[in-house]
């Protein structure tokens, strides 16, 4: 049976993948954990620990084979295969996602966009037609859609999530500010820019508070 990899390690893999991709572009064939550590600004022991989870990538005195590691991480992340994706909600955010061509490089193919606004239905964004939600289920089945991005208001998200799940979607990329209840066998990845911004705000404020304390005469 395959070893269970911790969520923390999985969450770091995309970053390894990005750095290894850059190394490949630079023509680097192998790299030691120390060199990778300097580039990525994480400790070499963290890198060794993380990558040891998958076994056999590093060799004593040789380092890591960049191409091999890159390919193996892609397999682990499941980006060595194609994922068909739809976007529901073709407003500002939905269109911004559709306009970002780089997802395709990672195997995420946007097959369709959906909206309820008649003024948007029929428009084409980067070659992708915006459709009404009436034929949502049929489209999902016919196009083997595995992922749905929800860029709709939070009040609408639970109902749409139920519909896409019933039609066979396995992953919800949820941008709506609501927690979705999904059955076993379906996963949700929430992306909330405002939460990220709040974490940044916390860090900026604690830095300022610390600075003020240091300036204060004792
Ligand atoms: P928007 O108003 O430009 O687009 C929303 C679109 O959803 C509209 O075109 C609307 O017609 C459509 N829609 C509404 N109900 C629908 C349904 N039942 N089925 C299909 N389409 C439907 O809004 P925007 O700026 O694109 O934001 C979309 C959502 O994403 C909002 O809920 C917003 O709060 C959220 N958001 C989340 C962010 C994040 O970081 N997670 C960042 C920005 C926005």
PDB file of C-alpha atoms and ligand atoms in Angstrom, residues 88-94 114-117 120 133 150-154 156 159-160 174-177 191-194, ligand 1:
ATOM      1  CA  UNK A  88     -19.562  28.458 -13.114  1.00  0.00           C
ATOM      2  CA  UNK A  89     -20.099  32.188 -12.866  1.00  0.00           C
ATOM      3  CA  UNK A  90     -18.678  34.067 -15.834  1.00  0.00           C
ATOM      4  CA  UNK A  91     -18.347  37.439 -14.112  1.00  0.00           C
ATOM      5  CA  UNK A  92     -15.148  39.283 -13.259  1.00  0.00           C
ATOM      6  CA  UNK A  93     -13.430  36.451 -11.464  1.00  0.00           C
ATOM      7  CA  UNK A  94     -14.673  33.651 -13.710  1.00  0.00           C
ATOM      8  CA  UNK A 114     -21.679  28.830 -17.314  1.00  0.00           C
ATOM      9  CA  UNK A 115     -23.773  31.757 -16.165  1.00  0.00           C
ATOM     10  CA  UNK A 116     -27.401  32.744 -15.662  1.00  0.00           C
ATOM     11  CA  UNK A 117     -27.068  36.254 -17.062  1.00  0.00           C
ATOM     12  CA  UNK A 120     -23.256  36.869 -20.930  1.00  0.00           C
ATOM     13  CA  UNK A 133     -26.910  26.455 -16.646  1.00  0.00           C
ATOM     14  CA  UNK A 150     -17.404  28.169  -8.498  1.00  0.00           C
ATOM     15  CA  UNK A 151     -17.151  31.905  -9.052  1.00  0.00           C
ATOM     16  CA  UNK A 152     -20.742  32.714  -8.181  1.00  0.00           C
ATOM     17  CA  UNK A 153     -22.334  34.484  -5.214  1.00  0.00           C
ATOM     18  CA  UNK A 154     -22.185  32.507  -1.968  1.00  0.00           C
ATOM     19  CA  UNK A 156     -25.954  30.214  -5.041  1.00  0.00           C
ATOM     20  CA  UNK A 159     -27.153  24.468  -4.860  1.00  0.00           C
ATOM     21  CA  UNK A 160     -24.792  24.564  -7.829  1.00  0.00           C
ATOM     22  CA  UNK A 174     -14.500  27.096  -4.457  1.00  0.00           C
ATOM     23  CA  UNK A 175     -14.112  30.861  -4.671  1.00  0.00           C
ATOM     24  CA  UNK A 176     -17.523  31.630  -3.149  1.00  0.00           C
ATOM     25  CA  UNK A 177     -17.276  32.704   0.465  1.00  0.00           C
ATOM     26  CA  UNK A 191      -9.460  29.903  -2.478  1.00  0.00           C
ATOM     27  CA  UNK A 192     -10.142  33.051  -0.538  1.00  0.00           C
ATOM     28  CA  UNK A 193      -8.031  36.050  -1.452  1.00  0.00           C
ATOM     29  CA  UNK A 194      -9.511  38.121   1.347  1.00  0.00           C
TER      30      UNK A 194
HETATM   31  P1  LIG B   1     -19.533  38.986 -10.605  1.00  0.00           P
HETATM   32  O1  LIG B   1     -20.826  39.529 -10.127  1.00  0.00           O
HETATM   33  O2  LIG B   1     -18.740  39.739 -11.594  1.00  0.00           O
HETATM   34  O3  LIG B   1     -19.787  37.499 -11.224  1.00  0.00           O
HETATM   35  C1  LIG B   1     -20.655  36.574 -10.665  1.00  0.00           C
HETATM   36  C2  LIG B   1     -21.360  35.880 -11.817  1.00  0.00           C
HETATM   37  O4  LIG B   1     -22.094  34.763 -11.330  1.00  0.00           O
HETATM   38  C3  LIG B   1     -22.372  36.800 -12.520  1.00  0.00           C
HETATM   39  O5  LIG B   1     -22.064  36.861 -13.891  1.00  0.00           O
HETATM   40  C4  LIG B   1     -23.705  36.128 -12.266  1.00  0.00           C
HETATM   41  O6  LIG B   1     -24.609  36.267 -13.337  1.00  0.00           O
HETATM   42  C5  LIG B   1     -23.277  34.677 -12.089  1.00  0.00           C
HETATM   43  N1  LIG B   1     -24.238  33.853 -11.360  1.00  0.00           N
HETATM   44  C6  LIG B   1     -25.024  34.182 -10.313  1.00  0.00           C
HETATM   45  N2  LIG B   1     -25.740  33.110  -9.929  1.00  0.00           N
HETATM   46  C7  LIG B   1     -25.412  32.102 -10.745  1.00  0.00           C
HETATM   47  C8  LIG B   1     -25.807  30.747 -10.843  1.00  0.00           C
HETATM   48  N3  LIG B   1     -26.719  30.222 -10.018  1.00  0.00           N
HETATM   49  N4  LIG B   1     -25.279  29.986 -11.804  1.00  0.00           N
HETATM   50  C9  LIG B   1     -24.358  30.486 -12.662  1.00  0.00           C
HETATM   51  N5  LIG B   1     -23.925  31.765 -12.621  1.00  0.00           N
HETATM   52  C10 LIG B   1     -24.447  32.550 -11.664  1.00  0.00           C
HETATM   53  O7  LIG B   1     -18.705  38.680  -9.301  1.00  0.00           O
HETATM   54  P2  LIG B   1     -17.142  38.349  -9.197  1.00  0.00           P
HETATM   55  O8  LIG B   1     -16.401  39.549  -8.834  1.00  0.00           O
HETATM   56  O9  LIG B   1     -16.708  37.581 -10.394  1.00  0.00           O
HETATM   57  O10 LIG B   1     -17.163  37.384  -7.936  1.00  0.00           O
HETATM   58  C11 LIG B   1     -17.786  36.122  -8.006  1.00  0.00           C
HETATM   59  C12 LIG B   1     -17.856  35.470  -6.643  1.00  0.00           C
HETATM   60  O11 LIG B   1     -16.543  35.224  -6.180  1.00  0.00           O
HETATM   61  C13 LIG B   1     -18.514  36.352  -5.580  1.00  0.00           C
HETATM   62  O12 LIG B   1     -19.231  35.486  -4.725  1.00  0.00           O
HETATM   63  C14 LIG B   1     -17.365  36.984  -4.841  1.00  0.00           C
HETATM   64  O13 LIG B   1     -17.686  37.242  -3.499  1.00  0.00           O
HETATM   65  C15 LIG B   1     -16.353  35.877  -4.948  1.00  0.00           C
HETATM   66  N6  LIG B   1     -14.978  36.349  -4.933  1.00  0.00           N
HETATM   67  C16 LIG B   1     -14.104  35.546  -4.289  1.00  0.00           C
HETATM   68  C17 LIG B   1     -12.781  35.840  -4.275  1.00  0.00           C
HETATM   69  C18 LIG B   1     -11.892  34.878  -3.591  1.00  0.00           C
HETATM   70  O14 LIG B   1     -10.724  35.169  -3.393  1.00  0.00           O
HETATM   71  N7  LIG B   1     -12.367  33.739  -3.214  1.00  0.00           N
HETATM   72  C19 LIG B   1     -12.239  37.038  -4.893  1.00  0.00           C
HETATM   73  C20 LIG B   1     -13.229  37.803  -5.595  1.00  0.00           C
HETATM   74  C21 LIG B   1     -14.551  37.450  -5.595  1.00  0.00           C
END
